[in-house]
């Protein structure tokens, strides 16, 4: 199987999954920071708390102190650290650009360098913000992507190799890349878990892991 075939199987199964969920670019950025080391259901609770308290924006977070944010995002875990990070990241973005739309105008390279210079933003969070909040053509590679690429036989790749594989075959359309990552997240949660449910997986007849385990039985 090649990446185009995987993409087509996922489209047939899931279609447009609408990932990343969020009513605004700022909500998506905040969610990308909150989701570090926790499940999305915990993030949703934290986002709802921020929303109910009028704190779901960079300006509201930057105006308040981290002490006000932390109790609201308790469900996302590491809430003191995440509260501090949300506060400092919001402040730095607003001080440098004034808004996410102005940050977008600075271009992909500058936005990427800036985000990667901020404490609390690593490769995956940076790519999530670039793709989903800032609409740049960047494919997000997470542990699910690497696991599925490895098991299906696309290769034991590092992050850059996985990106190149996708760009070389699927291209660099921003919306396509958003949906592909979303569908991979869905496949990993529905079937390709730590203990995979290969019998019901839509990819199985093309998947090296499944074919090998059937052959070995
Ligand atoms: S067939 Fe099994 S190993 Fe392959 S993608 Fe599906 S769940 Fe993962």
PDB file of C-alpha atoms and ligand atoms in Angstrom:
ATOM      1  CA  UNK A   1       0.000   0.000   0.000  1.00  0.00           C
ATOM      2  CA  UNK A   2       1.163   3.542  -0.640  1.00  0.00           C
ATOM      3  CA  UNK A   3       0.087   6.722   1.104  1.00  0.00           C
ATOM      4  CA  UNK A   4      -2.430   7.582  -1.662  1.00  0.00           C
ATOM      5  CA  UNK A   5      -4.202   4.275  -1.119  1.00  0.00           C
ATOM      6  CA  UNK A   6      -4.301   4.836   2.634  1.00  0.00           C
ATOM      7  CA  UNK A   7      -5.683   8.333   2.009  1.00  0.00           C
ATOM      8  CA  UNK A   8      -8.437   6.971  -0.255  1.00  0.00           C
ATOM      9  CA  UNK A   9      -9.434   4.220   2.195  1.00  0.00           C
ATOM     10  CA  UNK A  10      -9.655   6.825   4.976  1.00  0.00           C
ATOM     11  CA  UNK A  11     -11.736   9.144   2.782  1.00  0.00           C
ATOM     12  CA  UNK A  12     -14.106   6.280   1.963  1.00  0.00           C
ATOM     13  CA  UNK A  13     -14.445   5.456   5.644  1.00  0.00           C
ATOM     14  CA  UNK A  14     -14.504   8.906   7.244  1.00  0.00           C
ATOM     15  CA  UNK A  15     -14.871  11.631   4.595  1.00  0.00           C
ATOM     16  CA  UNK A  16     -14.526  15.146   5.941  1.00  0.00           C
ATOM     17  CA  UNK A  17     -14.000  14.776   9.701  1.00  0.00           C
ATOM     18  CA  UNK A  18     -13.904  18.515  10.422  1.00  0.00           C
ATOM     19  CA  UNK A  19     -10.745  18.283  12.496  1.00  0.00           C
ATOM     20  CA  UNK A  20      -9.597  20.417  14.361  1.00  0.00           C
ATOM     21  CA  UNK A  21     -12.767  21.300  16.309  1.00  0.00           C
ATOM     22  CA  UNK A  22     -13.023  24.939  17.406  1.00  0.00           C
ATOM     23  CA  UNK A  23     -15.081  28.057  16.768  1.00  0.00           C
ATOM     24  CA  UNK A  24     -12.075  30.337  16.220  1.00  0.00           C
ATOM     25  CA  UNK A  25      -8.372  30.267  15.379  1.00  0.00           C
ATOM     26  CA  UNK A  26      -7.557  31.370  18.908  1.00  0.00           C
ATOM     27  CA  UNK A  27      -9.627  28.516  20.371  1.00  0.00           C
ATOM     28  CA  UNK A  28      -7.712  26.066  18.151  1.00  0.00           C
ATOM     29  CA  UNK A  29      -4.367  27.463  19.328  1.00  0.00           C
ATOM     30  CA  UNK A  30      -5.439  27.272  22.977  1.00  0.00           C
ATOM     31  CA  UNK A  31      -6.652  23.683  22.420  1.00  0.00           C
ATOM     32  CA  UNK A  32      -3.332  22.726  20.811  1.00  0.00           C
ATOM     33  CA  UNK A  33      -1.512  23.746  23.995  1.00  0.00           C
ATOM     34  CA  UNK A  34      -4.049  22.193  26.351  1.00  0.00           C
ATOM     35  CA  UNK A  35      -4.017  18.831  24.562  1.00  0.00           C
ATOM     36  CA  UNK A  36      -0.372  18.151  25.428  1.00  0.00           C
ATOM     37  CA  UNK A  37      -0.206  14.913  27.460  1.00  0.00           C
ATOM     38  CA  UNK A  38      -3.942  14.490  27.835  1.00  0.00           C
ATOM     39  CA  UNK A  39      -7.015  13.217  26.005  1.00  0.00           C
ATOM     40  CA  UNK A  40      -9.225  15.458  23.902  1.00  0.00           C
ATOM     41  CA  UNK A  41     -12.233  14.909  26.203  1.00  0.00           C
ATOM     42  CA  UNK A  42     -10.266  16.533  29.043  1.00  0.00           C
ATOM     43  CA  UNK A  43      -9.367  19.436  26.765  1.00  0.00           C
ATOM     44  CA  UNK A  44     -13.018  19.963  25.825  1.00  0.00           C
ATOM     45  CA  UNK A  45     -13.938  20.375  29.479  1.00  0.00           C
ATOM     46  CA  UNK A  46     -11.168  22.952  29.970  1.00  0.00           C
ATOM     47  CA  UNK A  47     -12.192  24.849  26.826  1.00  0.00           C
ATOM     48  CA  UNK A  48     -15.799  24.952  28.019  1.00  0.00           C
ATOM     49  CA  UNK A  49     -14.682  26.347  31.377  1.00  0.00           C
ATOM     50  CA  UNK A  50     -12.628  29.039  29.635  1.00  0.00           C
ATOM     51  CA  UNK A  51     -15.595  29.832  27.376  1.00  0.00           C
ATOM     52  CA  UNK A  52     -18.085  30.071  30.250  1.00  0.00           C
ATOM     53  CA  UNK A  53     -15.753  32.471  32.050  1.00  0.00           C
ATOM     54  CA  UNK A  54     -15.092  34.689  29.027  1.00  0.00           C
ATOM     55  CA  UNK A  55     -11.456  33.553  28.892  1.00  0.00           C
ATOM     56  CA  UNK A  56     -11.306  31.785  25.548  1.00  0.00           C
ATOM     57  CA  UNK A  57      -9.176  34.361  23.744  1.00  0.00           C
ATOM     58  CA  UNK A  58      -5.533  35.362  23.729  1.00  0.00           C
ATOM     59  CA  UNK A  59      -6.338  38.872  24.979  1.00  0.00           C
ATOM     60  CA  UNK A  60      -8.461  37.630  27.905  1.00  0.00           C
ATOM     61  CA  UNK A  61      -5.734  35.142  28.887  1.00  0.00           C
ATOM     62  CA  UNK A  62      -2.947  37.715  28.509  1.00  0.00           C
ATOM     63  CA  UNK A  63      -4.850  40.263  30.612  1.00  0.00           C
ATOM     64  CA  UNK A  64      -5.448  37.843  33.462  1.00  0.00           C
ATOM     65  CA  UNK A  65      -2.718  36.157  35.443  1.00  0.00           C
ATOM     66  CA  UNK A  66      -1.846  32.457  35.190  1.00  0.00           C
ATOM     67  CA  UNK A  67      -3.416  32.055  38.627  1.00  0.00           C
ATOM     68  CA  UNK A  68      -6.827  32.884  37.168  1.00  0.00           C
ATOM     69  CA  UNK A  69      -6.414  30.450  34.250  1.00  0.00           C
ATOM     70  CA  UNK A  70      -5.107  27.392  36.116  1.00  0.00           C
ATOM     71  CA  UNK A  71      -8.300  26.489  38.035  1.00  0.00           C
ATOM     72  CA  UNK A  72     -10.372  26.760  34.845  1.00  0.00           C
ATOM     73  CA  UNK A  73      -8.194  24.285  32.924  1.00  0.00           C
ATOM     74  CA  UNK A  74      -7.790  21.807  35.785  1.00  0.00           C
ATOM     75  CA  UNK A  75      -9.332  18.951  33.723  1.00  0.00           C
ATOM     76  CA  UNK A  76      -6.486  19.147  31.157  1.00  0.00           C
ATOM     77  CA  UNK A  77      -3.851  18.097  33.708  1.00  0.00           C
ATOM     78  CA  UNK A  78      -0.576  19.918  34.522  1.00  0.00           C
ATOM     79  CA  UNK A  79      -2.881  22.904  34.923  1.00  0.00           C
ATOM     80  CA  UNK A  80      -0.440  25.203  36.745  1.00  0.00           C
ATOM     81  CA  UNK A  81       2.199  24.678  34.073  1.00  0.00           C
ATOM     82  CA  UNK A  82      -0.314  24.935  31.243  1.00  0.00           C
ATOM     83  CA  UNK A  83      -1.856  28.054  32.791  1.00  0.00           C
ATOM     84  CA  UNK A  84       1.575  29.691  32.924  1.00  0.00           C
ATOM     85  CA  UNK A  85       2.310  28.638  29.345  1.00  0.00           C
ATOM     86  CA  UNK A  86      -1.010  29.853  27.966  1.00  0.00           C
ATOM     87  CA  UNK A  87      -0.455  33.188  29.688  1.00  0.00           C
ATOM     88  CA  UNK A  88       3.093  33.716  28.433  1.00  0.00           C
ATOM     89  CA  UNK A  89       2.415  32.406  24.898  1.00  0.00           C
ATOM     90  CA  UNK A  90      -0.683  34.620  24.542  1.00  0.00           C
ATOM     91  CA  UNK A  91       1.241  37.640  25.771  1.00  0.00           C
ATOM     92  CA  UNK A  92       4.188  37.040  23.448  1.00  0.00           C
ATOM     93  CA  UNK A  93       1.989  36.521  20.376  1.00  0.00           C
ATOM     94  CA  UNK A  94       0.011  39.683  21.083  1.00  0.00           C
ATOM     95  CA  UNK A  95       3.105  41.746  21.865  1.00  0.00           C
ATOM     96  CA  UNK A  96       4.841  40.688  18.648  1.00  0.00           C
ATOM     97  CA  UNK A  97       1.941  40.501  16.179  1.00  0.00           C
ATOM     98  CA  UNK A  98      -1.187  41.904  17.820  1.00  0.00           C
ATOM     99  CA  UNK A  99      -3.352  39.078  16.440  1.00  0.00           C
ATOM    100  CA  UNK A 100      -3.195  35.645  14.823  1.00  0.00           C
ATOM    101  CA  UNK A 101      -4.248  37.073  11.466  1.00  0.00           C
ATOM    102  CA  UNK A 102      -1.262  39.440  11.527  1.00  0.00           C
ATOM    103  CA  UNK A 103       0.979  36.556  12.548  1.00  0.00           C
ATOM    104  CA  UNK A 104      -0.315  34.640   9.506  1.00  0.00           C
ATOM    105  CA  UNK A 105       0.703  37.540   7.261  1.00  0.00           C
ATOM    106  CA  UNK A 106       4.292  37.183   8.480  1.00  0.00           C
ATOM    107  CA  UNK A 107       4.479  33.940   6.494  1.00  0.00           C
ATOM    108  CA  UNK A 108       5.098  30.295   7.308  1.00  0.00           C
ATOM    109  CA  UNK A 109       8.818  30.449   7.969  1.00  0.00           C
ATOM    110  CA  UNK A 110       8.670  33.366  10.381  1.00  0.00           C
ATOM    111  CA  UNK A 111       5.576  32.010  12.170  1.00  0.00           C
ATOM    112  CA  UNK A 112       7.256  28.614  12.564  1.00  0.00           C
ATOM    113  CA  UNK A 113      10.497  30.076  13.898  1.00  0.00           C
ATOM    114  CA  UNK A 114       8.607  32.288  16.311  1.00  0.00           C
ATOM    115  CA  UNK A 115       6.386  29.493  17.631  1.00  0.00           C
ATOM    116  CA  UNK A 116       9.336  27.115  18.041  1.00  0.00           C
ATOM    117  CA  UNK A 117      11.139  29.783  20.099  1.00  0.00           C
ATOM    118  CA  UNK A 118       8.316  29.882  22.670  1.00  0.00           C
ATOM    119  CA  UNK A 119       8.571  27.848  25.855  1.00  0.00           C
ATOM    120  CA  UNK A 120       5.968  25.094  25.887  1.00  0.00           C
ATOM    121  CA  UNK A 121       5.641  24.725  22.116  1.00  0.00           C
ATOM    122  CA  UNK A 122       7.316  21.665  20.612  1.00  0.00           C
ATOM    123  CA  UNK A 123       7.240  20.276  17.083  1.00  0.00           C
ATOM    124  CA  UNK A 124       3.755  18.723  17.150  1.00  0.00           C
ATOM    125  CA  UNK A 125       2.092  21.676  18.877  1.00  0.00           C
ATOM    126  CA  UNK A 126       3.825  24.080  16.500  1.00  0.00           C
ATOM    127  CA  UNK A 127       2.666  22.126  13.433  1.00  0.00           C
ATOM    128  CA  UNK A 128      -0.894  21.882  14.795  1.00  0.00           C
ATOM    129  CA  UNK A 129      -1.017  25.661  15.243  1.00  0.00           C
ATOM    130  CA  UNK A 130       0.549  26.305  11.822  1.00  0.00           C
ATOM    131  CA  UNK A 131      -1.907  24.032  10.031  1.00  0.00           C
ATOM    132  CA  UNK A 132      -5.158  24.376  11.949  1.00  0.00           C
ATOM    133  CA  UNK A 133      -5.024  27.852  13.520  1.00  0.00           C
ATOM    134  CA  UNK A 134      -2.939  29.676  10.896  1.00  0.00           C
ATOM    135  CA  UNK A 135      -3.994  27.728   7.767  1.00  0.00           C
ATOM    136  CA  UNK A 136      -0.511  26.953   6.494  1.00  0.00           C
ATOM    137  CA  UNK A 137       0.110  23.804   4.403  1.00  0.00           C
ATOM    138  CA  UNK A 138       1.824  21.790   7.138  1.00  0.00           C
ATOM    139  CA  UNK A 139       1.088  18.123   7.852  1.00  0.00           C
ATOM    140  CA  UNK A 140       0.889  17.284  11.548  1.00  0.00           C
ATOM    141  CA  UNK A 141       2.794  14.121  12.405  1.00  0.00           C
ATOM    142  CA  UNK A 142       1.980  12.681  15.813  1.00  0.00           C
ATOM    143  CA  UNK A 143       2.581   9.326  17.481  1.00  0.00           C
ATOM    144  CA  UNK A 144      -0.566   7.948  15.804  1.00  0.00           C
ATOM    145  CA  UNK A 145       0.734   8.873  12.356  1.00  0.00           C
ATOM    146  CA  UNK A 146       4.085   7.196  12.957  1.00  0.00           C
ATOM    147  CA  UNK A 147       2.411   4.096  14.396  1.00  0.00           C
ATOM    148  CA  UNK A 148      -0.006   3.723  11.470  1.00  0.00           C
ATOM    149  CA  UNK A 149       2.679   4.404   8.856  1.00  0.00           C
ATOM    150  CA  UNK A 150       4.893   1.796  10.503  1.00  0.00           C
ATOM    151  CA  UNK A 151       2.243  -0.895  10.928  1.00  0.00           C
ATOM    152  CA  UNK A 152       0.726  -0.510   7.483  1.00  0.00           C
ATOM    153  CA  UNK A 153       4.155  -0.837   5.865  1.00  0.00           C
ATOM    154  CA  UNK A 154       4.668   2.757   4.745  1.00  0.00           C
ATOM    155  CA  UNK A 155       7.889   2.732   6.740  1.00  0.00           C
ATOM    156  CA  UNK A 156       9.477   3.320  10.131  1.00  0.00           C
ATOM    157  CA  UNK A 157       9.810   7.022   9.542  1.00  0.00           C
ATOM    158  CA  UNK A 158      10.815  10.058  11.548  1.00  0.00           C
ATOM    159  CA  UNK A 159       8.667  13.197  11.536  1.00  0.00           C
ATOM    160  CA  UNK A 160      10.373  14.858   8.563  1.00  0.00           C
ATOM    161  CA  UNK A 161      10.334  11.656   6.511  1.00  0.00           C
ATOM    162  CA  UNK A 162       6.623  11.174   7.216  1.00  0.00           C
ATOM    163  CA  UNK A 163       5.924  14.753   6.119  1.00  0.00           C
ATOM    164  CA  UNK A 164       7.934  14.319   2.926  1.00  0.00           C
ATOM    165  CA  UNK A 165       6.083  11.108   2.120  1.00  0.00           C
ATOM    166  CA  UNK A 166       2.751  12.920   2.428  1.00  0.00           C
ATOM    167  CA  UNK A 167       3.819  16.049   0.538  1.00  0.00           C
ATOM    168  CA  UNK A 168       5.336  13.985  -2.262  1.00  0.00           C
ATOM    169  CA  UNK A 169       2.179  11.995  -2.868  1.00  0.00           C
ATOM    170  CA  UNK A 170      -0.796  13.881  -1.468  1.00  0.00           C
ATOM    171  CA  UNK A 171       0.541  17.393  -2.076  1.00  0.00           C
ATOM    172  CA  UNK A 172       0.348  20.533   0.010  1.00  0.00           C
ATOM    173  CA  UNK A 173      -3.260  21.602   0.020  1.00  0.00           C
ATOM    174  CA  UNK A 174      -3.968  22.983   3.487  1.00  0.00           C
ATOM    175  CA  UNK A 175      -7.502  21.577   3.824  1.00  0.00           C
ATOM    176  CA  UNK A 176      -6.450  18.143   2.537  1.00  0.00           C
ATOM    177  CA  UNK A 177      -3.611  18.020   5.064  1.00  0.00           C
ATOM    178  CA  UNK A 178      -5.955  19.062   7.887  1.00  0.00           C
ATOM    179  CA  UNK A 179      -8.394  16.291   7.019  1.00  0.00           C
ATOM    180  CA  UNK A 180      -5.736  13.629   6.508  1.00  0.00           C
ATOM    181  CA  UNK A 181      -4.332  14.195   9.989  1.00  0.00           C
ATOM    182  CA  UNK A 182      -7.875  14.198  11.404  1.00  0.00           C
ATOM    183  CA  UNK A 183      -8.714  10.892   9.705  1.00  0.00           C
ATOM    184  CA  UNK A 184      -5.482   9.360  11.027  1.00  0.00           C
ATOM    185  CA  UNK A 185      -6.453  10.398  14.562  1.00  0.00           C
ATOM    186  CA  UNK A 186      -9.855   8.758  14.044  1.00  0.00           C
ATOM    187  CA  UNK A 187      -8.325   5.530  12.673  1.00  0.00           C
ATOM    188  CA  UNK A 188      -5.913   5.353  15.608  1.00  0.00           C
ATOM    189  CA  UNK A 189      -8.675   5.847  18.155  1.00  0.00           C
ATOM    190  CA  UNK A 190     -11.200   3.542  16.471  1.00  0.00           C
ATOM    191  CA  UNK A 191      -8.922   0.677  15.353  1.00  0.00           C
ATOM    192  CA  UNK A 192      -5.162   1.175  15.383  1.00  0.00           C
ATOM    193  CA  UNK A 193      -4.838   1.431  19.153  1.00  0.00           C
ATOM    194  CA  UNK A 194      -1.927   0.113  21.186  1.00  0.00           C
ATOM    195  CA  UNK A 195      -3.678  -3.261  20.846  1.00  0.00           C
ATOM    196  CA  UNK A 196      -5.013  -2.999  17.292  1.00  0.00           C
ATOM    197  CA  UNK A 197      -8.495  -4.093  16.262  1.00  0.00           C
ATOM    198  CA  UNK A 198      -7.358  -5.299  12.850  1.00  0.00           C
ATOM    199  CA  UNK A 199     -10.362  -7.524  12.199  1.00  0.00           C
ATOM    200  CA  UNK A 200     -12.679  -4.525  11.860  1.00  0.00           C
ATOM    201  CA  UNK A 201     -10.192  -2.001  10.472  1.00  0.00           C
ATOM    202  CA  UNK A 202     -10.977  -0.585   7.011  1.00  0.00           C
ATOM    203  CA  UNK A 203      -7.274  -0.714   6.108  1.00  0.00           C
ATOM    204  CA  UNK A 204      -6.687  -4.359   7.015  1.00  0.00           C
ATOM    205  CA  UNK A 205      -6.459  -6.049   3.599  1.00  0.00           C
ATOM    206  CA  UNK A 206      -3.742  -3.566   2.610  1.00  0.00           C
ATOM    207  CA  UNK A 207      -1.939  -3.491   5.967  1.00  0.00           C
ATOM    208  CA  UNK A 208       1.406  -5.221   6.379  1.00  0.00           C
ATOM    209  CA  UNK A 209       0.894  -5.813  10.118  1.00  0.00           C
ATOM    210  CA  UNK A 210      -2.461  -7.521   9.519  1.00  0.00           C
ATOM    211  CA  UNK A 211      -1.218  -9.551   6.557  1.00  0.00           C
ATOM    212  CA  UNK A 212       1.871 -10.677   8.454  1.00  0.00           C
ATOM    213  CA  UNK A 213      -0.039 -11.672  11.581  1.00  0.00           C
ATOM    214  CA  UNK A 214      -2.499 -13.712   9.485  1.00  0.00           C
ATOM    215  CA  UNK A 215       0.358 -15.386   7.628  1.00  0.00           C
ATOM    216  CA  UNK A 216       2.157 -16.249  10.896  1.00  0.00           C
ATOM    217  CA  UNK A 217      -0.925 -17.945  12.405  1.00  0.00           C
TER     218      UNK A 217
HETATM  219  S1  LIG B   1      -5.120  -3.391  10.120  1.00  0.00           S
HETATM  220 FE1  LIG B   1      -4.511  -3.323  12.255  1.00  0.00          FE
HETATM  221  S2  LIG B   1      -2.399  -2.610  12.323  1.00  0.00           S
HETATM  222 FE2  LIG B   1      -3.244  -2.159  10.284  1.00  0.00          FE
HETATM  223  S3  LIG B   1      -3.985  -0.056  10.405  1.00  0.00           S
HETATM  224 FE3  LIG B   1      -5.705  -1.374  10.885  1.00  0.00          FE
HETATM  225  S4  LIG B   1      -5.706  -1.624  13.117  1.00  0.00           S
HETATM  226 FE4  LIG B   1      -3.701  -0.782  12.500  1.00  0.00          FE
END
